[in-house]
Short mmCIF file of C-alpha atoms in Angstrom, two decimals:
data_model
loop_
_atom_site.label_atom_id
_atom_site.label_comp_id
_atom_site.label_asym_id
_atom_site.label_seq_id
_atom_site.Cartn_x
_atom_site.Cartn_y
_atom_site.Cartn_z
CA ALA A 768 86.34 242.87 0.97
CA GLN A 769 86.01 242.27 4.65
CA LYS A 770 86.23 245.61 6.33
CA VAL A 771 87.70 244.31 9.70
CA THR A 772 90.14 241.18 9.99
CA GLN A 773 90.93 239.67 12.83
CA ALA A 774 93.20 237.16 12.00
CA GLN A 775 93.78 235.33 15.47
CA THR A 776 91.00 232.90 15.85
CA GLU A 777 92.30 231.61 19.27
CA ILE A 778 94.74 232.45 21.54
CA SER A 779 95.66 230.76 25.17
CA VAL A 780 97.63 232.13 28.00
CA VAL A 781 98.90 231.96 31.21
CA GLU A 782 97.48 233.96 33.82
CA LYS A 783 99.42 237.24 34.32
CA GLU A 784 100.84 236.97 30.68
CA ASP A 785 100.29 240.07 28.66
CA VAL A 786 98.57 239.16 25.24
CA THR A 787 97.71 241.33 22.22
CA LEU A 788 94.68 241.04 20.07
CA ASP A 789 94.91 242.19 16.16
CA CYS A 790 92.31 244.42 14.39
CA VAL A 791 92.86 245.54 11.04
CA TYR A 792 89.90 247.10 9.24
CA GLU A 793 89.65 248.82 5.76
CA THR A 794 87.59 251.77 4.69
CA ARG A 795 87.33 254.35 2.49
CA ASP A 796 85.74 257.01 4.45
CA THR A 797 87.53 259.39 6.34
CA THR A 798 85.34 259.77 9.21
CA TYR A 799 84.95 256.57 10.78
CA TYR A 800 84.73 254.69 14.22
CA LEU A 801 86.41 252.09 15.65
CA PHE A 802 85.03 249.60 18.54
CA TRP A 803 86.09 246.17 20.37
CA TYR A 804 83.37 244.70 22.19
CA LYS A 805 84.00 241.47 24.71
CA GLN A 806 81.60 238.71 24.42
CA PRO A 807 81.74 236.36 27.54
CA PRO A 808 80.35 233.26 27.80
CA SER A 809 76.87 234.53 28.84
CA GLY A 810 76.45 235.62 25.30
CA GLU A 811 75.89 239.01 25.42
CA LEU A 812 78.48 241.72 23.63
CA VAL A 813 79.75 244.38 26.10
CA PHE A 814 81.44 247.47 24.89
CA LEU A 815 84.93 247.89 25.69
CA ILE A 816 85.67 251.06 23.83
CA ARG A 817 85.27 253.56 20.67
CA ARG A 818 87.76 255.51 19.17
CA ASN A 819 87.07 258.18 16.00
CA SER A 820 89.31 258.43 13.05
CA PHE A 821 90.51 261.64 14.03
CA ASP A 822 91.96 260.76 17.28
CA GLU A 823 94.93 258.28 17.37
CA GLN A 824 95.80 258.65 20.82
CA ASN A 825 96.33 255.43 22.74
CA GLU A 826 94.06 254.51 25.30
CA ILE A 827 94.71 252.98 28.42
CA SER A 828 91.96 251.58 31.12
CA GLY A 829 93.17 249.76 33.87
CA ARG A 830 94.69 246.65 32.47
CA TYR A 831 93.22 247.11 28.74
CA SER A 832 94.68 249.22 26.44
CA TRP A 833 94.67 250.39 22.74
CA ASN A 834 96.81 251.08 20.07
CA PHE A 835 95.41 252.65 16.98
CA GLN A 836 97.12 253.53 13.97
CA LYS A 837 96.32 255.10 10.78
CA SER A 838 99.37 254.23 8.85
CA THR A 839 98.48 250.93 9.31
CA SER A 840 94.77 250.50 9.44
CA SER A 841 95.34 248.63 12.82
CA PHE A 842 93.37 249.05 16.18
CA ASN A 843 95.08 246.43 18.44
CA PHE A 844 93.76 245.64 21.96
CA THR A 845 96.29 244.40 24.72
CA ILE A 846 95.44 243.31 28.03
CA THR A 847 98.28 242.95 30.47
CA ALA A 848 98.50 240.66 33.40
CA SER A 849 95.29 238.74 32.31
CA GLN A 850 93.25 237.02 34.21
CA VAL A 851 90.63 234.12 33.92
CA VAL A 852 88.18 236.46 33.61
CA ASP A 853 89.15 238.09 30.70
CA SER A 854 88.32 234.76 28.98
CA ALA A 855 86.01 235.87 26.41
CA VAL A 856 85.63 236.33 22.52
CA TYR A 857 86.73 239.62 21.79
CA PHE A 858 85.20 241.60 18.63
CA CYS A 859 86.41 244.65 16.30
CA ALA A 860 83.78 246.94 14.68
CA LEU A 861 83.69 249.74 12.26
CA SER A 862 81.48 251.93 11.89
CA GLU A 863 81.73 254.39 8.82
CA ALA A 864 80.64 258.02 8.87
CA GLY A 865 78.80 257.61 12.52
CA TYR A 866 76.16 255.49 10.91
CA PHE A 867 75.66 252.88 13.44
CA ASN A 868 73.19 250.75 11.08
CA LYS A 869 76.55 250.12 9.30
CA PHE A 870 78.54 247.97 11.45
CA TYR A 871 81.06 245.75 10.31
CA PHE A 872 82.29 243.28 12.71
CA GLY A 873 85.70 240.99 13.03
CA SER A 874 84.97 237.41 13.12
CA GLY A 875 86.02 237.41 16.53
CA THR A 876 89.24 236.36 18.47
CA LYS A 877 89.00 233.60 21.12
CA LEU A 878 90.86 234.45 24.17
CA ASN A 879 91.59 231.71 26.94
CA VAL A 880 93.06 232.74 29.95
CA LYS A 881 94.44 229.56 31.77
CA PRO A 882 94.81 229.80 36.03
CA GLU B 152 65.49 248.16 34.25
CA THR B 153 68.00 249.36 32.04
CA GLY B 154 69.60 248.11 28.76
CA VAL B 155 68.44 245.97 26.23
CA THR B 156 66.47 242.77 27.33
CA GLN B 157 65.67 240.07 25.26
CA THR B 158 63.84 236.75 26.12
CA PRO B 159 63.85 233.80 25.95
CA ARG B 160 67.38 232.94 26.50
CA HIS B 161 66.77 230.11 25.64
CA LEU B 162 64.22 228.28 22.97
CA VAL B 163 64.32 224.88 21.54
CA MET B 164 61.55 224.54 18.68
CA GLY B 165 60.54 221.86 16.22
CA MET B 166 60.76 222.77 12.50
CA THR B 167 56.87 222.87 12.29
CA ASN B 168 56.41 225.39 15.36
CA LYS B 169 56.14 229.17 15.56
CA LYS B 170 57.74 231.04 18.05
CA SER B 171 58.75 234.51 18.63
CA LEU B 172 61.42 236.02 20.11
CA LYS B 173 61.36 239.65 22.25
CA CYS B 174 63.51 242.52 22.55
CA GLU B 175 62.96 245.62 24.35
CA GLN B 176 65.29 248.50 25.08
CA HIS B 177 65.04 251.29 27.80
CA LEU B 178 67.79 253.44 26.61
CA GLY B 179 65.74 255.75 24.67
CA HIS B 180 67.32 254.73 21.47
CA ASN B 181 65.75 254.89 18.12
CA ALA B 182 67.22 252.35 16.09
CA MET B 183 67.15 248.35 16.88
CA TYR B 184 68.92 245.44 15.04
CA TRP B 185 68.69 241.42 14.98
CA TYR B 186 72.04 239.89 14.25
CA LYS B 187 72.44 236.20 13.78
CA GLN B 188 75.50 234.53 15.55
CA SER B 189 76.53 231.14 14.34
CA ALA B 190 78.95 228.89 15.49
CA LYS B 191 82.78 229.68 13.50
CA LYS B 192 80.85 232.44 11.79
CA PRO B 193 81.14 236.25 11.82
CA LEU B 194 77.85 238.12 13.43
CA GLU B 195 75.26 238.57 10.52
CA LEU B 196 73.07 241.32 10.63
CA MET B 197 69.33 240.41 10.01
CA PHE B 198 67.15 243.62 10.21
CA VAL B 199 67.27 247.13 10.91
CA TYR B 200 65.05 249.29 12.18
CA ASN B 201 64.96 252.95 12.49
CA PHE B 202 62.38 255.17 13.88
CA LYS B 203 59.91 251.95 13.76
CA GLU B 204 60.51 251.79 9.99
CA GLN B 205 62.74 248.49 8.55
CA THR B 206 65.50 250.07 6.76
CA GLU B 207 67.26 246.88 5.96
CA ASN B 208 66.74 243.53 5.36
CA ASN B 209 69.74 241.52 4.54
CA SER B 210 68.60 238.66 2.50
CA VAL B 211 66.77 236.95 5.21
CA PRO B 212 64.71 234.33 4.13
CA SER B 213 61.02 234.62 4.68
CA ARG B 214 61.04 232.32 8.02
CA PHE B 215 62.46 235.00 9.90
CA SER B 216 59.76 238.04 10.23
CA PRO B 217 60.49 241.16 12.23
CA GLU B 218 58.06 243.05 13.96
CA CYS B 219 58.61 246.80 15.35
CA PRO B 220 56.03 248.11 17.03
CA ASN B 221 57.49 250.95 18.65
CA SER B 222 61.00 252.41 18.79
CA SER B 223 61.15 250.37 22.46
CA HIS B 224 59.95 246.79 21.09
CA LEU B 225 61.14 244.37 18.63
CA PHE B 226 60.19 240.91 17.64
CA LEU B 227 61.59 238.08 15.38
CA HIS B 228 58.71 235.91 14.56
CA LEU B 229 60.02 232.17 13.52
CA HIS B 230 58.34 229.98 11.78
CA THR B 231 58.99 226.74 9.68
CA LEU B 232 62.80 226.81 10.90
CA GLN B 233 65.66 224.69 9.94
CA PRO B 234 68.19 223.09 12.00
CA GLU B 235 70.66 225.33 10.35
CA ASP B 236 68.94 228.44 11.65
CA SER B 237 69.78 227.28 15.28
CA ALA B 238 72.28 230.00 16.70
CA LEU B 239 72.57 232.64 19.14
CA TYR B 240 69.80 235.63 18.04
CA LEU B 241 71.18 239.10 19.39
CA CYS B 242 69.03 242.35 19.81
CA ALA B 243 70.81 245.81 19.58
CA SER B 244 69.84 249.48 19.71
CA SER B 245 71.83 252.60 19.28
CA GLN B 246 70.85 256.09 18.66
CA GLU B 247 70.90 256.70 15.06
CA GLY B 248 72.15 259.75 13.75
CA ARG B 249 74.23 260.51 16.96
CA THR B 250 77.84 260.10 16.27
CA GLY B 251 78.77 259.94 20.06
CA GLY B 252 78.26 257.05 22.40
CA SER B 253 79.00 253.68 22.46
CA GLY B 254 77.90 252.04 19.28
CA TYR B 255 75.59 249.28 19.99
CA THR B 256 73.91 248.32 23.11
CA PHE B 257 73.23 244.54 22.79
CA GLY B 258 71.10 242.40 25.05
CA SER B 259 72.21 238.85 25.99
CA GLY B 260 70.59 236.79 23.28
CA THR B 261 68.37 233.91 22.47
CA ARG B 262 69.99 230.52 22.44
CA LEU B 263 67.55 228.98 19.37
CA THR B 264 68.11 225.36 18.83
CA VAL B 265 65.84 223.82 15.93
CA VAL B 266 65.14 219.95 16.38
#
Protein backbone atom coordinates (compact mmCIF):
# COMPACT_ATOMS: atom_id res chain seq x y z
CA ALA A 1 0.00 0.00 0.00
CA GLN A 2 1.20 3.48 -0.80
CA LYS A 3 2.38 5.20 2.33
CA VAL A 4 2.11 8.74 1.05
CA THR A 5 -0.62 9.82 -1.32
CA GLN A 6 -0.72 13.09 -3.17
CA ALA A 7 -3.93 12.81 -5.11
CA GLN A 8 -3.46 16.06 -7.03
CA THR A 9 -1.20 15.39 -9.98
CA GLU A 10 -1.19 18.93 -11.30
CA ILE A 11 -2.74 22.22 -10.20
CA SER A 12 -2.88 25.48 -12.11
CA VAL A 13 -3.66 28.80 -10.45
CA VAL A 14 -3.36 32.44 -11.30
CA GLU A 15 -0.87 34.56 -9.41
CA LYS A 16 -2.10 35.83 -6.02
CA GLU A 17 -4.55 32.98 -5.60
CA ASP A 18 -4.26 30.72 -2.56
CA VAL A 19 -3.61 27.04 -3.22
CA THR A 20 -3.60 23.97 -1.00
CA LEU A 21 -1.63 20.83 -1.78
CA ASP A 22 -2.98 17.70 -0.17
CA CYS A 23 -0.98 14.92 1.44
CA VAL A 24 -2.37 11.81 3.10
CA TYR A 25 -0.08 9.31 4.75
CA GLU A 26 -0.28 5.85 6.21
CA THR A 27 1.84 4.42 9.00
CA ARG A 28 1.53 2.18 12.03
CA ASP A 29 4.39 3.83 13.86
CA THR A 30 3.60 6.22 16.67
CA THR A 31 6.79 8.14 16.01
CA TYR A 32 7.20 9.42 12.50
CA TYR A 33 8.21 12.52 10.60
CA LEU A 34 6.57 14.29 7.75
CA PHE A 35 8.28 16.51 5.22
CA TRP A 36 7.55 18.74 2.29
CA TYR A 37 10.09 19.30 -0.46
CA LYS A 38 9.98 21.64 -3.44
CA GLN A 39 11.52 20.66 -6.76
CA PRO A 40 11.91 23.61 -9.12
CA PRO A 41 12.75 23.04 -12.80
CA SER A 42 16.46 23.03 -11.92
CA GLY A 43 15.93 19.57 -10.38
CA GLU A 44 17.15 19.88 -6.82
CA LEU A 45 14.71 18.94 -4.07
CA VAL A 46 14.63 21.75 -1.55
CA PHE A 47 13.59 21.08 2.04
CA LEU A 48 10.60 23.15 3.19
CA ILE A 49 9.45 21.70 6.48
CA ARG A 50 9.77 18.78 8.86
CA ARG A 51 7.09 17.89 11.38
CA ASN A 52 7.22 15.11 13.97
CA SER A 53 4.20 13.08 14.94
CA PHE A 54 4.00 14.52 18.43
CA ASP A 55 3.69 18.08 17.30
CA GLU A 56 0.31 18.83 15.78
CA GLN A 57 0.68 22.56 15.88
CA ASN A 58 0.16 24.16 12.54
CA GLU A 59 3.05 26.15 11.21
CA ILE A 60 3.28 29.31 9.20
CA SER A 61 6.35 30.55 7.40
CA GLY A 62 5.71 33.65 5.37
CA ARG A 63 3.25 32.72 2.63
CA TYR A 64 3.55 29.02 3.44
CA SER A 65 1.48 27.21 6.03
CA TRP A 66 1.04 23.58 6.96
CA ASN A 67 -1.93 21.85 8.52
CA PHE A 68 -1.09 18.59 10.28
CA GLN A 69 -4.07 16.50 11.38
CA LYS A 70 -3.37 13.09 12.86
CA SER A 71 -7.06 12.25 13.00
CA THR A 72 -7.23 12.26 9.22
CA SER A 73 -3.57 11.34 8.58
CA SER A 74 -3.10 14.46 6.55
CA PHE A 75 -0.36 17.03 6.23
CA ASN A 76 -1.58 19.67 3.83
CA PHE A 77 0.41 22.59 2.51
CA THR A 78 -1.08 25.97 1.65
CA ILE A 79 0.54 28.77 -0.29
CA THR A 80 -1.20 32.10 0.09
CA ALA A 81 -0.94 34.80 -2.54
CA SER A 82 0.89 32.46 -4.90
CA GLN A 83 3.67 33.77 -7.12
CA VAL A 84 5.13 32.56 -10.40
CA VAL A 85 8.29 31.51 -8.53
CA ASP A 86 6.19 29.00 -6.60
CA SER A 87 5.80 26.95 -9.78
CA ALA A 88 7.44 23.62 -9.06
CA VAL A 89 6.72 20.03 -8.15
CA TYR A 90 6.01 19.59 -4.46
CA PHE A 91 6.66 16.31 -2.69
CA CYS A 92 5.30 15.14 0.61
CA ALA A 93 7.35 12.49 2.41
CA LEU A 94 7.12 10.25 5.45
CA SER A 95 9.96 8.91 7.56
CA GLU A 96 9.12 6.23 10.07
CA ALA A 97 10.64 6.17 13.55
CA GLY A 98 13.31 8.68 12.61
CA TYR A 99 15.12 6.35 10.25
CA PHE A 100 15.93 8.49 7.29
CA ASN A 101 16.80 5.57 5.10
CA LYS A 102 13.13 4.65 5.23
CA PHE A 103 11.77 7.61 3.42
CA TYR A 104 8.55 7.35 1.51
CA PHE A 105 7.79 10.00 -1.05
CA GLY A 106 4.46 10.83 -2.55
CA SER A 107 4.21 11.02 -6.31
CA GLY A 108 4.33 14.81 -6.23
CA THR A 109 1.99 17.63 -7.20
CA LYS A 110 3.01 19.91 -10.03
CA LEU A 111 1.97 23.49 -9.32
CA ASN A 112 1.70 25.94 -12.19
CA VAL A 113 1.29 29.57 -11.19
CA LYS A 114 0.37 31.76 -14.13
CA PRO A 115 0.94 35.50 -14.20
CA GLU B 1 31.49 24.56 -1.08
CA THR B 2 28.56 23.35 0.98
CA GLY B 3 25.66 20.97 0.48
CA VAL B 4 25.48 18.07 -1.93
CA THR B 5 27.17 18.41 -5.31
CA GLN B 6 26.49 16.15 -8.26
CA THR B 7 28.44 15.94 -11.48
CA PRO B 8 27.84 15.98 -14.34
CA ARG B 9 24.54 17.87 -14.51
CA HIS B 10 23.72 16.33 -17.88
CA LEU B 11 24.95 13.15 -19.51
CA VAL B 12 24.14 11.56 -22.84
CA MET B 13 25.51 8.07 -23.36
CA GLY B 14 25.16 5.22 -25.78
CA MET B 15 24.00 1.82 -24.66
CA THR B 16 27.50 0.37 -24.92
CA ASN B 17 29.23 3.18 -23.00
CA LYS B 18 30.54 3.13 -19.47
CA LYS B 19 30.18 6.26 -17.41
CA SER B 20 30.07 7.29 -13.77
CA LEU B 21 28.00 9.75 -11.80
CA LYS B 22 29.63 11.50 -8.88
CA CYS B 23 28.16 12.85 -5.67
CA GLU B 24 29.96 14.73 -2.95
CA GLN B 25 28.59 16.04 0.34
CA HIS B 26 30.21 18.60 2.61
CA LEU B 27 27.73 18.34 5.46
CA GLY B 28 29.42 15.74 7.63
CA HIS B 29 26.53 13.33 7.08
CA ASN B 30 27.07 9.62 7.50
CA ALA B 31 24.50 8.25 5.07
CA MET B 32 24.20 8.74 1.32
CA TYR B 33 21.59 7.66 -1.19
CA TRP B 34 20.90 7.30 -4.88
CA TYR B 35 17.40 7.98 -6.14
CA LYS B 36 15.99 7.64 -9.63
CA GLN B 37 13.31 9.99 -10.85
CA SER B 38 11.61 9.01 -14.10
CA ALA B 39 8.93 10.98 -15.86
CA LYS B 40 5.54 10.50 -14.26
CA LYS B 41 6.86 8.05 -11.67
CA PRO B 42 7.49 8.42 -7.94
CA LEU B 43 11.01 8.82 -6.68
CA GLU B 44 12.65 5.40 -6.49
CA LEU B 45 15.25 4.63 -3.87
CA MET B 46 18.10 2.72 -5.48
CA PHE B 47 20.92 2.41 -2.96
CA VAL B 48 21.64 3.39 0.63
CA TYR B 49 25.05 3.67 2.24
CA ASN B 50 25.46 4.06 6.00
CA PHE B 51 29.00 4.73 7.19
CA LYS B 52 30.27 3.66 3.75
CA GLU B 53 28.52 0.30 3.97
CA GLN B 54 25.77 -0.51 1.53
CA THR B 55 22.66 -1.24 3.56
CA GLU B 56 20.05 -1.32 0.88
CA ASN B 57 19.79 -2.28 -2.75
CA ASN B 58 16.24 -2.02 -3.99
CA SER B 59 16.39 -4.69 -6.69
CA VAL B 60 18.42 -2.46 -8.94
CA PRO B 61 19.78 -4.09 -12.12
CA SER B 62 23.48 -4.92 -12.10
CA ARG B 63 24.15 -2.42 -14.88
CA PHE B 64 24.05 0.12 -12.04
CA SER B 65 26.97 -0.29 -9.67
CA PRO B 66 27.40 2.02 -6.66
CA GLU B 67 30.63 2.82 -4.92
CA CYS B 68 31.16 4.69 -1.66
CA PRO B 69 34.89 5.12 -0.96
CA ASN B 70 34.26 7.34 2.07
CA SER B 71 31.37 9.01 3.83
CA SER B 72 31.67 12.14 1.68
CA HIS B 73 31.71 10.59 -1.79
CA LEU B 74 29.31 8.40 -3.66
CA PHE B 75 29.53 7.14 -7.23
CA LEU B 76 27.13 5.40 -9.54
CA HIS B 77 28.89 3.45 -12.27
CA LEU B 78 26.84 2.84 -15.39
CA HIS B 79 27.36 0.29 -18.14
CA THR B 80 25.30 -1.18 -20.95
CA LEU B 81 22.28 0.90 -20.03
CA GLN B 82 18.91 0.79 -21.75
CA PRO B 83 16.88 3.71 -23.07
CA GLU B 84 14.40 3.22 -20.23
CA ASP B 85 17.19 4.09 -17.80
CA SER B 86 16.98 7.69 -18.98
CA ALA B 87 15.98 9.69 -15.91
CA LEU B 88 17.09 12.22 -13.33
CA TYR B 89 19.44 10.61 -10.84
CA LEU B 90 19.44 12.31 -7.49
CA CYS B 91 21.95 11.93 -4.72
CA ALA B 92 21.05 12.72 -1.12
CA SER B 93 22.71 12.62 2.26
CA SER B 94 21.48 12.53 5.84
CA GLN B 95 22.74 12.15 9.36
CA GLU B 96 21.53 8.66 10.12
CA GLY B 97 20.34 8.08 13.64
CA ARG B 98 19.70 11.71 14.41
CA THR B 99 16.05 12.47 14.71
CA GLY B 100 16.36 16.17 14.23
CA GLY B 101 17.31 18.12 11.18
CA SER B 102 15.86 18.26 7.76
CA GLY B 103 15.91 14.66 6.66
CA TYR B 104 17.58 14.44 3.32
CA THR B 105 19.70 17.06 1.65
CA PHE B 106 19.54 16.56 -2.09
CA GLY B 107 21.89 17.37 -4.89
CA SER B 108 20.69 18.98 -8.12
CA GLY B 109 20.74 15.68 -9.93
CA THR B 110 22.25 14.31 -13.12
CA ARG B 111 19.92 14.25 -16.13
CA LEU B 112 20.84 11.06 -17.95
CA THR B 113 19.79 10.29 -21.50
CA VAL B 114 20.58 6.88 -22.97
CA VAL B 115 20.56 6.77 -26.75
